[in-house]
Amino acid sequence: MSRQMMERSGDLFVGINEAAEPNNLSDLEKKHIPFIDAPETVTKGEYFDIRVEVGRLLAHQNEYQHFIQFLDLYADDAFLTRVDFMAGRSCPKATFCVSLHHPAKELRAYAHCNLHGTWLGRKAVSVTE
Ligand SMILES: [Fe+2]
């Protein structure tokens, strides 16, 4: 871990971490921010797939001392689902099958790293009737 990362780590467990500059991600952000693949438009009440991946741009460590513990998925502030990971046995990627029942504006994936806190990835979504 770099000195800069260690200095920043003290703050990482306070609140939710997001990209400071989405078009210029740091290595820490590349490793932790969940990437969401999902349709831009979905139909209210119909199931669709959402794929979430942590470390797409830069692989995150996956060992007992340092790993992604879970992913939570929300539509705006509404909880949808969660997946837990086991260090060295499962990688932080998952496909969820969900349906939305309210006019959500955004899908939110929260990834929790045991050393670097919780990180948020967002993707706009439109729900049609
Ligand atoms: Fe980490």
mmCIF file of C-alpha atoms and ligand atoms in Angstrom:
data_model
loop_
_atom_site.group_PDB
_atom_site.id
_atom_site.type_symbol
_atom_site.label_atom_id
_atom_site.label_comp_id
_atom_site.label_asym_id
_atom_site.label_seq_id
_atom_site.Cartn_x
_atom_site.Cartn_y
_atom_site.Cartn_z
ATOM 1 C CA MET A 1 0.000 0.000 0.000
ATOM 2 C CA SER A 2 1.397 3.403 -0.955
ATOM 3 C CA ARG A 3 1.951 6.122 1.631
ATOM 4 C CA GLN A 4 -0.815 8.178 -0.005
ATOM 5 C CA MET A 5 -3.241 5.251 0.316
ATOM 6 C CA MET A 6 -2.275 4.690 3.960
ATOM 7 C CA GLU A 7 -2.794 8.353 4.769
ATOM 8 C CA ARG A 8 -6.183 8.287 3.086
ATOM 9 C CA SER A 9 -7.226 4.930 4.615
ATOM 10 C CA GLY A 10 -7.968 6.570 7.946
ATOM 11 C CA ASP A 11 -10.860 8.440 6.360
ATOM 12 C CA LEU A 12 -12.152 5.685 4.108
ATOM 13 C CA PHE A 13 -14.384 4.135 6.771
ATOM 14 C CA VAL A 14 -16.222 7.398 7.368
ATOM 15 C CA GLY A 15 -19.114 7.597 4.923
ATOM 16 C CA ILE A 16 -19.277 6.287 1.370
ATOM 17 C CA ASN A 17 -16.366 6.709 -1.037
ATOM 18 C CA GLU A 18 -16.949 7.848 -4.613
ATOM 19 C CA ALA A 19 -14.817 8.902 -7.541
ATOM 20 C CA ALA A 20 -13.443 12.405 -6.998
ATOM 21 C CA GLU A 21 -13.058 12.858 -10.771
ATOM 22 C CA PRO A 22 -14.972 10.138 -12.684
ATOM 23 C CA ASN A 23 -12.896 10.701 -15.828
ATOM 24 C CA ASN A 24 -9.571 10.588 -13.975
ATOM 25 C CA LEU A 25 -9.736 7.718 -11.468
ATOM 26 C CA SER A 26 -6.932 7.033 -9.012
ATOM 27 C CA ASP A 27 -5.641 3.471 -8.652
ATOM 28 C CA LEU A 28 -7.523 3.192 -5.340
ATOM 29 C CA GLU A 29 -10.754 4.207 -7.084
ATOM 30 C CA LYS A 30 -10.126 1.846 -10.028
ATOM 31 C CA LYS A 31 -9.766 -1.059 -7.588
ATOM 32 C CA HIS A 32 -12.847 -0.342 -5.492
ATOM 33 C CA ILE A 33 -15.615 1.443 -7.381
ATOM 34 C CA PRO A 34 -18.214 -1.074 -8.585
ATOM 35 C CA PHE A 35 -18.939 -1.026 -12.315
ATOM 36 C CA ILE A 36 -22.592 -1.599 -13.246
ATOM 37 C CA ASP A 37 -23.806 -3.123 -16.507
ATOM 38 C CA ALA A 38 -27.573 -2.734 -16.837
ATOM 39 C CA PRO A 39 -30.165 -1.599 -19.366
ATOM 40 C CA GLU A 40 -30.707 2.166 -19.590
ATOM 41 C CA THR A 41 -34.478 1.661 -19.652
ATOM 42 C CA VAL A 42 -36.486 -1.035 -17.870
ATOM 43 C CA THR A 43 -40.193 -1.790 -17.564
ATOM 44 C CA LYS A 44 -41.820 -1.375 -14.162
ATOM 45 C CA GLY A 45 -42.329 -4.761 -12.500
ATOM 46 C CA GLU A 46 -40.401 -6.798 -15.115
ATOM 47 C CA TYR A 47 -37.244 -8.656 -14.143
ATOM 48 C CA PHE A 48 -33.947 -7.721 -15.771
ATOM 49 C CA ASP A 49 -30.265 -8.543 -15.186
ATOM 50 C CA ILE A 50 -27.710 -6.242 -13.591
ATOM 51 C CA ARG A 51 -24.056 -7.259 -13.651
ATOM 52 C CA VAL A 52 -21.779 -5.632 -11.076
ATOM 53 C CA GLU A 53 -18.007 -5.967 -11.044
ATOM 54 C CA VAL A 54 -15.334 -4.579 -8.731
ATOM 55 C CA GLY A 55 -11.828 -4.161 -10.133
ATOM 56 C CA ARG A 56 -12.697 -4.080 -13.825
ATOM 57 C CA LEU A 57 -10.130 -1.357 -14.478
ATOM 58 C CA LEU A 58 -7.581 -2.568 -11.921
ATOM 59 C CA ALA A 59 -7.877 -5.894 -10.124
ATOM 60 C CA HIS A 60 -8.535 -5.734 -6.403
ATOM 61 C CA GLN A 61 -6.636 -8.038 -4.048
ATOM 62 C CA ASN A 62 -8.499 -11.201 -3.090
ATOM 63 C CA GLU A 63 -6.770 -12.674 -0.049
ATOM 64 C CA TYR A 64 -7.824 -13.084 3.569
ATOM 65 C CA GLN A 65 -5.987 -9.942 4.673
ATOM 66 C CA HIS A 66 -7.561 -7.778 1.951
ATOM 67 C CA PHE A 67 -10.690 -8.502 -0.075
ATOM 68 C CA ILE A 68 -14.136 -7.255 -1.101
ATOM 69 C CA GLN A 69 -16.542 -8.581 1.519
ATOM 70 C CA PHE A 70 -19.896 -7.784 -0.101
ATOM 71 C CA LEU A 71 -21.846 -5.907 -2.731
ATOM 72 C CA ASP A 72 -25.176 -4.225 -2.008
ATOM 73 C CA LEU A 73 -27.475 -3.119 -4.795
ATOM 74 C CA TYR A 74 -30.020 -0.305 -4.528
ATOM 75 C CA ALA A 75 -32.399 1.538 -6.843
ATOM 76 C CA ASP A 76 -32.055 5.092 -5.551
ATOM 77 C CA ASP A 77 -32.463 4.533 -1.788
ATOM 78 C CA ALA A 78 -34.445 1.268 -2.091
ATOM 79 C CA PHE A 79 -32.491 -1.874 -1.188
ATOM 80 C CA LEU A 80 -32.636 -4.602 -3.870
ATOM 81 C CA THR A 81 -30.176 -7.350 -2.966
ATOM 82 C CA ARG A 82 -26.774 -8.324 -1.560
ATOM 83 C CA VAL A 83 -24.029 -10.836 -2.278
ATOM 84 C CA ASP A 84 -21.221 -11.842 0.125
ATOM 85 C CA PHE A 85 -17.774 -12.979 -1.000
ATOM 86 C CA MET A 86 -15.211 -15.333 0.530
ATOM 87 C CA ALA A 87 -11.570 -14.245 0.276
ATOM 88 C CA GLY A 88 -9.674 -16.238 -2.315
ATOM 89 C CA ARG A 89 -12.709 -18.394 -3.104
ATOM 90 C CA SER A 90 -15.074 -16.036 -4.907
ATOM 91 C CA CYS A 91 -14.330 -12.927 -6.902
ATOM 92 C CA PRO A 92 -16.287 -9.663 -6.585
ATOM 93 C CA LYS A 93 -18.502 -10.052 -9.630
ATOM 94 C CA ALA A 94 -22.198 -10.880 -9.630
ATOM 95 C CA THR A 95 -25.242 -10.865 -11.841
ATOM 96 C CA PHE A 96 -28.515 -9.959 -10.137
ATOM 97 C CA CYS A 97 -32.028 -10.461 -11.455
ATOM 98 C CA VAL A 98 -34.285 -7.702 -10.116
ATOM 99 C CA SER A 99 -37.424 -5.749 -10.909
ATOM 100 C CA LEU A 100 -38.160 -2.136 -10.061
ATOM 101 C CA HIS A 101 -41.538 -0.989 -8.779
ATOM 102 C CA HIS A 102 -40.929 2.719 -8.399
ATOM 103 C CA PRO A 103 -39.671 5.444 -10.752
ATOM 104 C CA ALA A 104 -35.999 5.018 -9.804
ATOM 105 C CA LYS A 105 -33.479 7.327 -11.412
ATOM 106 C CA GLU A 106 -30.288 5.449 -10.587
ATOM 107 C CA LEU A 107 -28.880 2.027 -9.764
ATOM 108 C CA ARG A 108 -26.336 2.110 -6.955
ATOM 109 C CA ALA A 109 -23.832 -0.611 -6.116
ATOM 110 C CA TYR A 110 -21.928 -0.452 -2.833
ATOM 111 C CA ALA A 111 -18.777 -2.556 -2.514
ATOM 112 C CA HIS A 112 -17.203 -3.026 0.901
ATOM 113 C CA CYS A 113 -13.451 -3.674 1.223
ATOM 114 C CA ASN A 114 -12.184 -4.836 4.611
ATOM 115 C CA LEU A 115 -9.251 -2.382 4.420
ATOM 116 C CA HIS A 116 -10.613 0.518 2.396
ATOM 117 C CA GLY A 117 -14.268 0.904 3.359
ATOM 118 C CA THR A 118 -17.375 1.201 1.228
ATOM 119 C CA TRP A 119 -17.365 2.436 -2.371
ATOM 120 C CA LEU A 120 -20.258 3.532 -4.542
ATOM 121 C CA GLY A 121 -20.804 3.008 -8.258
ATOM 122 C CA ARG A 122 -23.798 4.551 -10.030
ATOM 123 C CA LYS A 123 -25.658 4.016 -13.281
ATOM 124 C CA ALA A 124 -28.645 6.005 -14.526
ATOM 125 C CA VAL A 125 -31.815 4.055 -15.207
ATOM 126 C CA SER A 126 -35.261 4.960 -16.500
ATOM 127 C CA VAL A 127 -38.340 2.975 -15.436
ATOM 128 C CA THR A 128 -41.246 2.959 -17.877
ATOM 129 C CA GLU A 129 -44.844 1.771 -17.275
HETATM 130 FE FE FE B 1 -9.234 -2.644 -0.824
#
